């Protein structure tokens, strides 16, 4: 015994319980952890292994019987202390390879682990219950708030319909606007609590894509033009007339981004752009970009933007109002629709929010369509052909990405574009960019994204970024064996 204890001394201080027993089931060695946890002094040796694990081992005449397996497998057993109380263990039983009559049991007390896992379950349950109570509370409160706000709104509209003097009408319009803002906040809180509780469900249905954008435009155009800002909206001709998605929620994201763009911009323009960036079977990825020339956002503040209740700083919330929920809701909605939202911004130069979503495709054909504020509707493809088809090339081939005509036109337009950038003629660069974008409509996703990024950089009139994005687009095009340009 002396000999054995010396040779296994390093395991004496092991944290797990270690018991050595023989073919008769008699324990010949127990380390300090085993003695301490099982409540023995030195009297654990000579005990039978079935005293410690009565449910797993039975003492029989020839030694012991057990259903446990010997090997590497971890087994859950119940260990009994000297005072006959018990606790669960995770044990491994092995047969000593050098001495087939010896067995080793290595066991870890998992009482704490089990207790902790039960505690975690309990806390999770409590949190779930608290979340349920919270969302019910929020639903009730918002409903209670909505009723009086709508009551006030109804009465104001009635008063306005009856007709009043100019001064009173102005005040009533102000109250009406406040009520509408209040309703927006109530809706945001309700959506936020539903999203947090995982109770938010999308309601996809077939809708007319361009009508949806028209509606969004109509929601904002007055406020935007009232501020003297320009508004430009472009829709890729590759987006079919009808798509399947949750129209209301797409509108909600766009409304939020456009409201912010309008809120934080005092001069310049706001642009909205929608393109198709990928198609897999009957699903397609749409990419939206809302860009402004407003106050911009500091680099350090950009990460906080999509967190709930986050506003860049207190002075901004005092000046511009808002709950700081809008972008968090946009992020969660875009993610629910299989996409993501991103921001690029530069202080005092403007911000560009872009998000992607996946929608169902409808076989309705494609319609070219582009709209500038005050300039009416024009055909995007027509604009492209006007710029690119002057030499009598087949317009279809120009449009088809990868054809020699398309390559030639891309090359021409990219050269003109970069020349315009060098000459700081941003307006012209934007014009060539629009053509490049259309010429890459059918290009692979990464080319399209690179083209969009270049477009954003041009809109920002940021020379460094334009050259970097131009390089990236060029690399993509070159790696595909397409056009080659040097800056
Ligand atoms: P809110 O509902 O209060 O507008 P958001 O989540 O929509 O909250 O926006 C959070 C903050 O992000 C805003 O308070 C503002 O500081 C910043 N922000 C959002 N959009 C823009 C933008 N286009 N330009 C500058 N800052 C912006």
Short mmCIF file of C-alpha atoms and ligand atoms in Angstrom, two decimals:
data_model
loop_
_atom_site.label_atom_id
_atom_site.label_comp_id
_atom_site.label_asym_id
_atom_site.label_seq_id
_atom_site.Cartn_x
_atom_site.Cartn_y
_atom_site.Cartn_z
CA UNK A 1 0.00 0.00 0.00
CA UNK A 2 2.87 2.32 0.97
CA UNK A 3 4.37 1.72 -2.46
CA UNK A 4 1.10 2.51 -4.29
CA UNK A 5 0.46 5.76 -2.39
CA UNK A 6 3.97 7.00 -3.20
CA UNK A 7 3.67 6.25 -6.89
CA UNK A 8 0.29 7.95 -7.20
CA UNK A 9 1.14 10.87 -4.93
CA UNK A 10 0.66 13.60 -7.61
CA UNK A 11 -3.03 12.71 -7.79
CA UNK A 12 -3.44 13.14 -4.05
CA UNK A 13 -3.98 16.87 -4.50
CA UNK A 14 -6.14 16.55 -7.65
CA UNK A 15 -9.41 18.49 -7.58
CA UNK A 16 -11.45 15.53 -8.74
CA UNK A 17 -12.16 12.57 -6.46
CA UNK A 18 -10.02 9.55 -7.22
CA UNK A 19 -10.74 6.10 -5.83
CA UNK A 20 -8.73 2.96 -6.53
CA UNK A 21 -10.44 -0.36 -5.79
CA UNK A 22 -9.64 -4.01 -6.42
CA UNK A 23 -11.48 -6.97 -7.95
CA UNK A 24 -13.15 -7.61 -4.60
CA UNK A 25 -14.54 -4.06 -4.70
CA UNK A 26 -12.37 -3.01 -1.78
CA UNK A 27 -11.13 0.60 -1.93
CA UNK A 28 -7.35 0.67 -1.60
CA UNK A 29 -6.76 4.35 -2.17
CA UNK A 30 -8.84 7.53 -1.98
CA UNK A 31 -7.30 10.93 -2.65
CA UNK A 32 -7.81 14.00 -0.45
CA UNK A 33 -10.73 15.32 -2.54
CA UNK A 34 -12.54 11.96 -2.27
CA UNK A 35 -12.03 11.74 1.46
CA UNK A 36 -13.12 15.29 2.02
CA UNK A 37 -16.18 15.25 -0.24
CA UNK A 38 -17.35 11.86 0.98
CA UNK A 39 -16.85 12.86 4.65
CA UNK A 40 -14.24 10.24 5.63
CA UNK A 41 -10.89 10.54 7.39
CA UNK A 42 -8.54 7.73 6.55
CA UNK A 43 -11.27 5.14 6.98
CA UNK A 44 -12.42 5.24 3.34
CA UNK A 45 -9.83 2.60 2.41
CA UNK A 46 -11.11 -0.86 3.13
CA UNK A 47 -14.68 0.25 2.40
CA UNK A 48 -16.49 -1.43 -0.46
CA UNK A 49 -17.02 0.60 -3.65
CA UNK A 50 -20.77 -0.10 -3.29
CA UNK A 51 -20.70 1.96 -0.05
CA UNK A 52 -19.86 5.00 -2.16
CA UNK A 53 -21.95 4.13 -5.23
CA UNK A 54 -24.77 1.86 -3.93
CA UNK A 55 -26.94 2.49 -7.01
CA UNK A 56 -24.19 1.57 -9.45
CA UNK A 57 -22.29 -1.22 -7.65
CA UNK A 58 -23.57 -4.28 -5.79
CA UNK A 59 -21.38 -6.24 -3.38
CA UNK A 60 -21.45 -9.94 -4.21
CA UNK A 61 -19.49 -12.89 -2.96
CA UNK A 62 -16.87 -12.77 -5.69
CA UNK A 63 -16.38 -9.00 -5.41
CA UNK A 64 -18.82 -6.62 -7.15
CA UNK A 65 -21.30 -6.40 -9.97
CA UNK A 66 -22.01 -3.27 -11.95
CA UNK A 67 -23.77 -2.04 -15.08
CA UNK A 68 -21.24 0.78 -15.43
CA UNK A 69 -18.87 0.73 -18.35
CA UNK A 70 -15.11 0.92 -17.97
CA UNK A 71 -13.36 3.14 -20.49
CA UNK A 72 -13.43 6.79 -21.48
CA UNK A 73 -17.16 7.29 -21.23
CA UNK A 74 -18.43 9.83 -18.72
CA UNK A 75 -21.24 8.51 -16.53
CA UNK A 76 -23.61 10.26 -14.19
CA UNK A 77 -23.59 8.49 -10.81
CA UNK A 78 -24.80 9.31 -7.32
CA UNK A 79 -22.08 9.31 -4.66
CA UNK A 80 -23.00 8.61 -1.02
CA UNK A 81 -21.19 10.27 1.87
CA UNK A 82 -20.33 8.49 5.08
CA UNK A 83 -23.37 10.12 6.69
CA UNK A 84 -25.55 8.61 3.91
CA UNK A 85 -26.37 11.90 2.25
CA UNK A 86 -25.65 11.93 -1.45
CA UNK A 87 -24.69 14.16 -4.39
CA UNK A 88 -24.45 13.72 -8.17
CA UNK A 89 -21.09 13.11 -9.84
CA UNK A 90 -19.78 12.79 -13.35
CA UNK A 91 -17.45 9.78 -13.26
CA UNK A 92 -15.05 7.88 -15.44
CA UNK A 93 -14.18 4.29 -14.55
CA UNK A 94 -11.05 2.63 -15.90
CA UNK A 95 -9.34 -0.66 -15.41
CA UNK A 96 -5.64 -0.34 -14.55
CA UNK A 97 -3.86 -1.52 -17.69
CA UNK A 98 -0.85 -2.76 -15.73
CA UNK A 99 -2.84 -4.58 -13.09
CA UNK A 100 -6.11 -6.05 -14.34
CA UNK A 101 -7.33 -6.57 -10.82
CA UNK A 102 -7.30 -2.82 -10.09
CA UNK A 103 -9.91 -0.26 -11.01
CA UNK A 104 -9.84 3.53 -10.85
CA UNK A 105 -12.82 5.82 -10.47
CA UNK A 106 -12.37 9.54 -11.25
CA UNK A 107 -15.37 11.61 -10.29
CA UNK A 108 -16.34 15.27 -10.28
CA UNK A 109 -18.94 16.70 -7.99
CA UNK A 110 -21.56 18.20 -10.32
CA UNK A 111 -23.96 19.32 -7.62
CA UNK A 112 -22.89 22.91 -8.16
CA UNK A 113 -23.04 22.54 -11.93
CA UNK A 114 -26.53 21.03 -11.73
CA UNK A 115 -27.57 23.68 -9.27
CA UNK A 116 -26.23 26.37 -11.58
CA UNK A 117 -27.93 24.93 -14.63
CA UNK A 118 -31.24 24.73 -12.69
CA UNK A 119 -30.67 28.32 -11.56
CA UNK A 120 -30.02 29.39 -15.16
CA UNK A 121 -33.24 27.67 -16.26
CA UNK A 122 -35.13 29.37 -13.45
CA UNK A 123 -33.67 32.78 -14.28
CA UNK A 124 -34.45 32.25 -17.97
CA UNK A 125 -38.03 31.38 -17.09
CA UNK A 126 -38.29 34.44 -14.85
CA UNK A 127 -36.80 36.67 -17.55
CA UNK A 128 -39.23 35.25 -20.11
CA UNK A 129 -42.12 35.88 -17.75
CA UNK A 130 -40.86 39.41 -16.99
CA UNK A 131 -40.51 40.07 -20.73
CA UNK A 132 -44.07 38.86 -21.26
CA UNK A 133 -45.36 41.10 -18.48
CA UNK A 134 -43.33 44.00 -19.86
CA UNK A 135 -44.60 43.59 -23.40
CA UNK A 136 -48.18 43.25 -22.18
CA UNK A 137 -47.68 46.37 -20.11
CA UNK A 138 -46.16 48.25 -23.06
CA UNK A 139 -48.98 47.06 -25.32
CA UNK A 140 -51.59 48.26 -22.79
CA UNK A 141 -49.90 51.60 -22.13
CA UNK A 142 -49.34 52.36 -25.79
CA UNK A 143 -52.95 51.46 -26.52
CA UNK A 144 -54.11 53.72 -23.71
CA UNK A 145 -51.90 56.50 -25.05
CA UNK A 146 -53.02 56.04 -28.62
CA UNK A 147 -56.71 56.44 -27.75
CA UNK A 148 -56.50 60.02 -26.39
CA UNK A 149 -53.98 61.07 -29.06
CA UNK A 150 -56.31 59.85 -31.78
CA UNK A 151 -59.20 61.57 -29.99
CA UNK A 152 -57.32 64.88 -30.11
CA UNK A 153 -56.36 64.27 -33.76
CA UNK A 154 -59.96 63.55 -34.76
CA UNK A 155 -61.22 66.73 -33.13
CA UNK A 156 -58.48 68.83 -34.70
CA UNK A 157 -59.27 67.49 -38.14
CA UNK A 158 -62.94 68.26 -37.58
CA UNK A 159 -62.09 71.82 -36.50
CA UNK A 160 -59.83 72.23 -39.54
CA UNK A 161 -62.59 70.98 -41.83
CA UNK A 162 -65.04 73.49 -40.37
CA UNK A 163 -62.60 76.25 -41.31
CA UNK A 164 -61.02 78.80 -38.99
CA UNK A 165 -58.97 81.96 -39.20
CA UNK A 166 -55.37 81.69 -40.37
CA UNK A 167 -53.79 82.05 -36.95
CA UNK A 168 -55.96 79.33 -35.38
CA UNK A 169 -55.41 77.05 -38.36
CA UNK A 170 -51.66 77.42 -37.92
CA UNK A 171 -51.95 76.42 -34.27
CA UNK A 172 -54.24 73.51 -35.11
CA UNK A 173 -51.82 72.26 -37.78
CA UNK A 174 -49.06 72.38 -35.21
CA UNK A 175 -51.12 70.33 -32.75
CA UNK A 176 -51.95 67.91 -35.58
CA UNK A 177 -48.24 67.51 -36.35
CA UNK A 178 -47.46 66.94 -32.67
CA UNK A 179 -50.16 64.25 -32.48
CA UNK A 180 -48.74 62.55 -35.55
CA UNK A 181 -45.27 62.63 -34.03
CA UNK A 182 -46.68 61.23 -30.82
CA UNK A 183 -48.31 58.40 -32.76
CA UNK A 184 -44.99 57.65 -34.43
CA UNK A 185 -43.29 57.38 -31.05
CA UNK A 186 -46.07 55.13 -29.73
CA UNK A 187 -45.74 52.87 -32.78
CA UNK A 188 -41.97 52.74 -32.37
CA UNK A 189 -42.25 51.71 -28.74
CA UNK A 190 -44.81 49.05 -29.61
CA UNK A 191 -42.67 47.65 -32.45
CA UNK A 192 -39.56 47.73 -30.32
CA UNK A 193 -41.18 45.80 -27.49
CA UNK A 194 -42.58 43.23 -29.93
CA UNK A 195 -39.19 42.79 -31.60
CA UNK A 196 -37.49 42.46 -28.21
CA UNK A 197 -40.00 39.84 -27.11
CA UNK A 198 -39.50 37.91 -30.36
CA UNK A 199 -43.18 38.36 -31.10
CA UNK A 200 -42.77 40.28 -34.27
CA UNK A 201 -43.93 38.55 -37.42
CA UNK A 202 -43.53 39.75 -40.98
CA UNK A 203 -46.52 39.79 -43.27
CA UNK A 204 -45.24 39.25 -46.78
CA UNK A 205 -47.54 39.77 -49.70
CA UNK A 206 -47.29 40.77 -53.35
CA UNK A 207 -47.02 44.52 -53.87
CA UNK A 208 -46.19 47.06 -56.55
CA UNK A 209 -42.60 48.06 -55.84
CA UNK A 210 -42.56 51.45 -57.55
CA UNK A 211 -45.93 52.45 -56.09
CA UNK A 212 -44.47 51.69 -52.69
CA UNK A 213 -41.52 54.01 -53.42
CA UNK A 214 -43.90 56.67 -54.72
CA UNK A 215 -45.75 56.48 -51.44
CA UNK A 216 -42.50 56.83 -49.48
CA UNK A 217 -41.52 59.80 -51.64
CA UNK A 218 -44.91 61.44 -51.09
CA UNK A 219 -44.45 61.04 -47.33
CA UNK A 220 -41.29 63.15 -47.34
CA UNK A 221 -41.19 65.38 -50.36
CA UNK A 222 -42.99 68.33 -48.75
CA UNK A 223 -40.75 68.50 -45.72
CA UNK A 224 -37.65 68.01 -47.89
CA UNK A 225 -38.55 70.74 -50.37
CA UNK A 226 -39.77 73.03 -47.57
CA UNK A 227 -36.17 72.94 -46.33
CA UNK A 228 -34.90 73.77 -49.81
CA UNK A 229 -33.25 70.38 -50.25
CA UNK A 230 -33.09 68.39 -53.47
CA UNK A 231 -34.51 64.90 -53.63
CA UNK A 232 -33.41 62.23 -56.10
CA UNK A 233 -34.76 58.74 -56.36
CA UNK A 234 -33.45 55.99 -58.64
CA UNK A 235 -34.78 52.49 -59.01
CA UNK A 236 -32.92 49.81 -60.90
CA UNK A 237 -34.79 48.54 -63.96
CA UNK A 238 -33.92 45.05 -62.80
CA UNK A 239 -36.36 45.23 -59.96
CA UNK A 240 -39.62 43.80 -61.28
CA UNK A 241 -42.87 45.67 -60.99
CA UNK A 242 -44.19 43.36 -58.30
CA UNK A 243 -42.27 41.70 -55.49
CA UNK A 244 -43.32 39.69 -52.46
CA UNK A 245 -42.35 41.13 -49.11
CA UNK A 246 -43.63 42.99 -46.08
CA UNK A 247 -44.35 46.30 -47.78
CA UNK A 248 -45.34 48.05 -44.57
CA UNK A 249 -42.03 47.22 -42.91
CA UNK A 250 -39.93 48.18 -45.93
CA UNK A 251 -41.78 51.50 -45.94
CA UNK A 252 -41.11 51.82 -42.23
CA UNK A 253 -37.34 51.46 -42.67
CA UNK A 254 -37.28 53.89 -45.60
CA UNK A 255 -39.48 56.38 -43.75
CA UNK A 256 -37.17 56.29 -40.78
CA UNK A 257 -34.01 56.74 -42.82
CA UNK A 258 -35.54 59.53 -44.90
CA UNK A 259 -36.93 61.30 -41.82
CA UNK A 260 -33.47 61.22 -40.27
CA UNK A 261 -31.84 62.37 -43.51
CA UNK A 262 -34.26 65.26 -43.70
CA UNK A 263 -33.97 66.03 -39.98
CA UNK A 264 -30.17 66.22 -40.02
CA UNK A 265 -29.67 68.01 -43.35
CA UNK A 266 -30.03 71.76 -43.81
CA UNK A 267 -28.58 72.19 -47.28
CA UNK A 268 -27.80 69.99 -50.27
CA UNK A 269 -29.73 66.92 -51.25
CA UNK A 270 -31.13 63.60 -50.22
CA UNK A 271 -31.02 60.58 -52.50
CA UNK A 272 -32.80 57.27 -52.39
CA UNK A 273 -31.67 54.42 -54.54
CA UNK A 274 -32.94 50.86 -54.90
CA UNK A 275 -31.12 48.11 -56.80
CA UNK A 276 -31.28 44.37 -57.15
CA UNK A 277 -27.98 42.89 -56.01
CA UNK A 278 -28.61 39.15 -56.21
CA UNK A 279 -31.14 36.59 -57.34
CA UNK A 280 -31.30 33.00 -56.14
CA UNK A 281 -34.14 31.04 -57.69
CA UNK A 282 -37.29 32.98 -56.85
CA UNK A 283 -35.71 35.12 -54.14
CA UNK A 284 -33.82 38.31 -54.75
CA UNK A 285 -31.74 40.64 -52.69
CA UNK A 286 -32.65 44.31 -52.84
CA UNK A 287 -30.22 46.97 -51.74
CA UNK A 288 -31.43 50.43 -50.69
CA UNK A 289 -29.26 53.49 -50.17
CA UNK A 290 -30.39 56.67 -48.45
CA UNK A 291 -27.80 59.39 -48.67
CA UNK A 292 -27.75 62.94 -47.34
CA UNK A 293 -25.42 65.92 -47.21
CA UNK A 294 -26.22 66.71 -43.59
CA UNK A 295 -24.38 67.02 -40.29
CA UNK A 296 -22.82 63.54 -40.51
CA UNK A 297 -21.85 61.31 -37.61
CA UNK A 298 -18.50 61.02 -35.81
CA UNK A 299 -16.61 57.76 -36.35
CA UNK A 300 -16.78 56.95 -32.65
CA UNK A 301 -20.56 57.41 -32.53
CA UNK A 302 -21.35 55.20 -35.52
CA UNK A 303 -21.18 51.93 -33.58
CA UNK A 304 -23.74 53.18 -31.07
CA UNK A 305 -26.23 54.18 -33.75
CA UNK A 306 -28.06 50.90 -34.04
CA UNK A 307 -28.36 50.33 -30.32
CA UNK A 308 -31.73 50.99 -28.72
CA UNK A 309 -32.38 54.37 -27.08
CA UNK A 310 -29.12 55.64 -28.51
CA UNK A 311 -28.69 59.13 -29.79
CA UNK A 312 -25.37 60.57 -30.72
CA UNK A 313 -25.41 63.11 -27.92
CA UNK A 314 -27.82 64.83 -25.60
CA UNK A 315 -27.61 68.14 -27.45
CA UNK A 316 -28.76 66.38 -30.64
CA UNK A 317 -31.80 64.89 -28.93
CA UNK A 318 -32.63 68.28 -27.43
CA UNK A 319 -32.35 70.00 -30.80
CA UNK A 320 -33.87 67.36 -33.07
CA UNK A 321 -36.03 65.26 -30.72
CA UNK A 322 -36.59 61.51 -31.13
CA UNK A 323 -36.39 58.45 -28.93
CA UNK A 324 -33.29 56.80 -30.38
CA UNK A 325 -35.33 53.70 -31.22
CA UNK A 326 -35.71 54.23 -34.97
CA UNK A 327 -32.40 52.82 -36.22
CA UNK A 328 -32.51 49.90 -33.83
CA UNK A 329 -35.94 48.99 -35.19
CA UNK A 330 -34.62 49.40 -38.77
CA UNK A 331 -31.73 47.07 -37.99
CA UNK A 332 -33.97 44.43 -36.47
CA UNK A 333 -36.45 44.67 -39.36
CA UNK A 334 -33.71 44.42 -42.02
CA UNK A 335 -32.31 41.38 -40.22
CA UNK A 336 -35.76 39.80 -40.01
CA UNK A 337 -35.96 40.24 -43.77
CA UNK A 338 -32.64 38.41 -44.19
CA UNK A 339 -30.46 41.48 -44.67
CA UNK A 340 -28.44 44.00 -42.75
CA UNK A 341 -28.02 47.73 -42.35
CA UNK A 342 -24.84 49.78 -42.53
CA UNK A 343 -23.79 53.37 -42.26
CA UNK A 344 -21.01 55.40 -43.80
CA UNK A 345 -20.65 58.96 -42.72
CA UNK A 346 -18.33 61.88 -42.41
CA UNK A 347 -18.78 64.70 -39.95
CA UNK A 348 -20.27 67.78 -41.62
CA UNK A 349 -20.30 66.09 -45.03
CA UNK A 350 -23.26 63.74 -44.76
CA UNK A 351 -24.32 60.18 -44.11
CA UNK A 352 -25.21 57.18 -46.21
CA UNK A 353 -27.36 54.47 -44.73
CA UNK A 354 -27.69 51.32 -46.79
CA UNK A 355 -29.62 48.15 -46.10
CA UNK A 356 -30.32 44.91 -47.87
CA UNK A 357 -33.37 42.65 -47.67
CA UNK A 358 -34.52 39.50 -49.44
CA UNK A 359 -37.88 39.47 -51.19
CA UNK A 360 -39.78 37.04 -53.37
CA UNK A 361 -39.65 37.63 -57.11
CA UNK A 362 -42.77 37.98 -59.26
CA UNK A 363 -42.66 37.20 -62.96
CA UNK A 364 -43.89 40.54 -64.16
CA UNK A 365 -41.09 41.68 -66.39
CA UNK A 366 -38.82 44.58 -65.71
CA UNK A 367 -39.54 48.25 -66.01
CA UNK A 368 -36.94 50.94 -66.32
CA UNK A 369 -37.76 53.85 -64.14
CA UNK A 370 -36.01 56.82 -62.67
CA UNK A 371 -37.28 59.90 -61.01
CA UNK A 372 -35.73 63.22 -60.07
CA UNK A 373 -37.55 65.67 -57.96
CA UNK A 374 -39.27 68.21 -60.17
CA UNK A 375 -37.95 66.57 -63.32
CA UNK A 376 -40.62 63.94 -63.75
CA UNK A 377 -40.29 60.29 -64.58
CA UNK A 378 -37.77 59.16 -67.12
CA UNK A 379 -36.55 55.81 -68.33
CA UNK A 380 -33.28 54.84 -66.73
CA UNK A 381 -32.46 52.53 -69.59
CA UNK A 382 -33.28 55.31 -72.01
CA UNK A 383 -30.83 57.57 -70.21
CA UNK A 384 -28.19 54.89 -70.43
CA UNK A 385 -28.69 54.24 -74.11
CA UNK A 386 -28.58 57.92 -74.77
CA UNK A 387 -25.14 58.12 -73.25
CA UNK A 388 -23.80 54.85 -74.48
CA UNK A 389 -25.46 53.96 -77.72
CA UNK A 390 -24.38 56.93 -79.78
CA UNK A 391 -22.32 54.83 -82.19
CA UNK A 392 -25.23 52.75 -83.26
CA UNK A 393 -24.34 49.70 -81.15
CA UNK A 394 -27.03 47.22 -80.33
CA UNK A 395 -28.56 48.59 -77.09
CA UNK A 396 -29.37 45.09 -75.87
CA UNK A 397 -25.72 44.09 -76.06
CA UNK A 398 -24.59 47.23 -74.30
CA UNK A 399 -26.87 46.43 -71.47
CA UNK A 400 -25.81 42.80 -71.29
CA UNK A 401 -22.91 42.64 -68.88
CA UNK A 402 -19.76 41.05 -70.31
CA UNK A 403 -20.50 41.53 -74.03
CA UNK A 404 -17.78 43.36 -76.05
CA UNK A 405 -20.18 46.33 -76.46
CA UNK A 406 -20.82 46.43 -72.73
CA UNK A 407 -17.07 46.23 -71.98
CA UNK A 408 -16.27 48.97 -74.43
CA UNK A 409 -18.92 51.25 -72.97
CA UNK A 410 -17.88 50.52 -69.41
CA UNK A 411 -14.31 51.36 -70.33
CA UNK A 412 -15.32 54.62 -71.97
CA UNK A 413 -17.57 55.72 -69.13
CA UNK A 414 -15.08 54.81 -66.43
CA UNK A 415 -12.37 56.85 -68.17
CA UNK A 416 -14.70 59.82 -68.48
CA UNK A 417 -15.79 59.38 -64.90
CA UNK A 418 -12.31 59.43 -63.45
CA UNK A 419 -11.38 62.36 -65.67
CA UNK A 420 -14.36 64.30 -64.30
CA UNK A 421 -13.26 63.40 -60.79
CA UNK A 422 -9.73 64.61 -61.47
CA UNK A 423 -11.22 67.88 -62.73
CA UNK A 424 -13.50 67.95 -59.67
CA UNK A 425 -16.54 68.13 -61.88
CA UNK A 426 -18.67 66.09 -59.52
CA UNK A 427 -21.92 66.59 -61.36
CA UNK A 428 -20.44 65.12 -64.52
CA UNK A 429 -18.83 62.31 -62.55
CA UNK A 430 -22.26 61.47 -61.11
CA UNK A 431 -23.69 61.35 -64.59
CA UNK A 432 -21.02 58.89 -65.81
CA UNK A 433 -21.42 56.96 -62.62
CA UNK A 434 -25.11 56.48 -63.28
CA UNK A 435 -24.24 55.00 -66.67
CA UNK A 436 -21.57 52.75 -65.14
CA UNK A 437 -24.12 51.58 -62.61
CA UNK A 438 -26.58 50.72 -65.32
CA UNK A 439 -23.90 48.97 -67.39
CA UNK A 440 -23.11 46.79 -64.38
CA UNK A 441 -26.75 46.02 -63.58
CA UNK A 442 -26.29 42.43 -64.62
CA UNK A 443 -22.79 42.07 -63.20
CA UNK A 444 -21.97 39.73 -60.32
CA UNK A 445 -22.92 40.92 -56.88
CA UNK A 446 -19.43 42.11 -55.82
CA UNK A 447 -19.06 44.24 -58.97
CA UNK A 448 -22.46 45.81 -58.35
CA UNK A 449 -21.65 46.53 -54.73
CA UNK A 450 -18.30 48.06 -55.72
CA UNK A 451 -20.11 50.25 -58.25
CA UNK A 452 -22.58 51.36 -55.60
CA UNK A 453 -19.80 52.20 -53.19
CA UNK A 454 -18.08 54.24 -55.89
CA UNK A 455 -21.35 56.02 -56.47
CA UNK A 456 -21.70 56.85 -52.78
CA UNK A 457 -18.14 58.20 -52.69
CA UNK A 458 -18.87 60.39 -55.73
CA UNK A 459 -22.03 61.68 -54.10
CA UNK A 460 -19.92 62.59 -51.07
CA UNK A 461 -17.43 64.30 -53.39
CA UNK A 462 -14.70 62.54 -51.48
CA UNK A 463 -11.66 62.30 -53.77
CA UNK A 464 -9.68 59.77 -51.66
CA UNK A 465 -12.64 57.48 -51.29
CA UNK A 466 -13.53 57.73 -54.97
CA UNK A 467 -10.04 56.72 -56.02
CA UNK A 468 -10.05 53.82 -53.55
CA UNK A 469 -13.50 52.59 -54.65
CA UNK A 470 -12.59 53.10 -58.30
CA UNK A 471 -9.54 50.91 -57.76
CA UNK A 472 -11.68 48.24 -56.12
CA UNK A 473 -14.23 48.22 -58.92
CA UNK A 474 -11.46 48.17 -61.47
CA UNK A 475 -9.82 45.21 -59.73
CA UNK A 476 -13.08 43.26 -59.84
CA UNK A 477 -13.55 44.05 -63.49
CA UNK A 478 -9.97 43.16 -64.32
CA UNK A 479 -10.04 39.92 -62.37
CA UNK A 480 -13.01 38.91 -64.49
CA UNK A 481 -11.03 39.68 -67.61
CA UNK A 482 -13.13 42.71 -68.24
CA UNK A 483 -12.07 46.31 -68.81
CA UNK A 484 -8.74 47.64 -67.57
CA UNK A 485 -8.03 51.17 -66.45
CA UNK A 486 -5.29 53.04 -64.75
CA UNK A 487 -6.02 55.98 -62.54
P1 LIG B 1 -34.61 58.79 -33.45
O1 LIG B 1 -35.81 57.92 -33.52
O2 LIG B 1 -34.43 59.48 -32.14
O3 LIG B 1 -34.38 59.66 -34.64
P2 LIG B 1 -32.69 57.01 -34.56
O4 LIG B 1 -32.35 55.67 -34.02
O5 LIG B 1 -33.43 57.04 -35.84
O6 LIG B 1 -33.42 57.77 -33.41
O7 LIG B 1 -31.36 57.84 -34.70
C1 LIG B 1 -30.44 57.86 -33.63
C2 LIG B 1 -29.44 58.96 -33.77
O8 LIG B 1 -28.61 58.72 -34.89
C3 LIG B 1 -30.04 60.33 -34.04
O9 LIG B 1 -30.46 60.95 -32.86
C4 LIG B 1 -28.84 61.04 -34.67
O10 LIG B 1 -27.97 61.46 -33.65
C5 LIG B 1 -28.17 59.93 -35.45
N1 LIG B 1 -28.56 59.95 -36.87
C6 LIG B 1 -29.44 59.13 -37.49
N2 LIG B 1 -29.54 59.40 -38.80
C7 LIG B 1 -28.70 60.42 -39.04
C8 LIG B 1 -28.35 61.18 -40.22
N3 LIG B 1 -28.88 60.92 -41.40
N4 LIG B 1 -27.44 62.16 -40.07
C9 LIG B 1 -26.88 62.43 -38.87
N5 LIG B 1 -27.17 61.76 -37.73
C10 LIG B 1 -28.07 60.78 -37.80
#
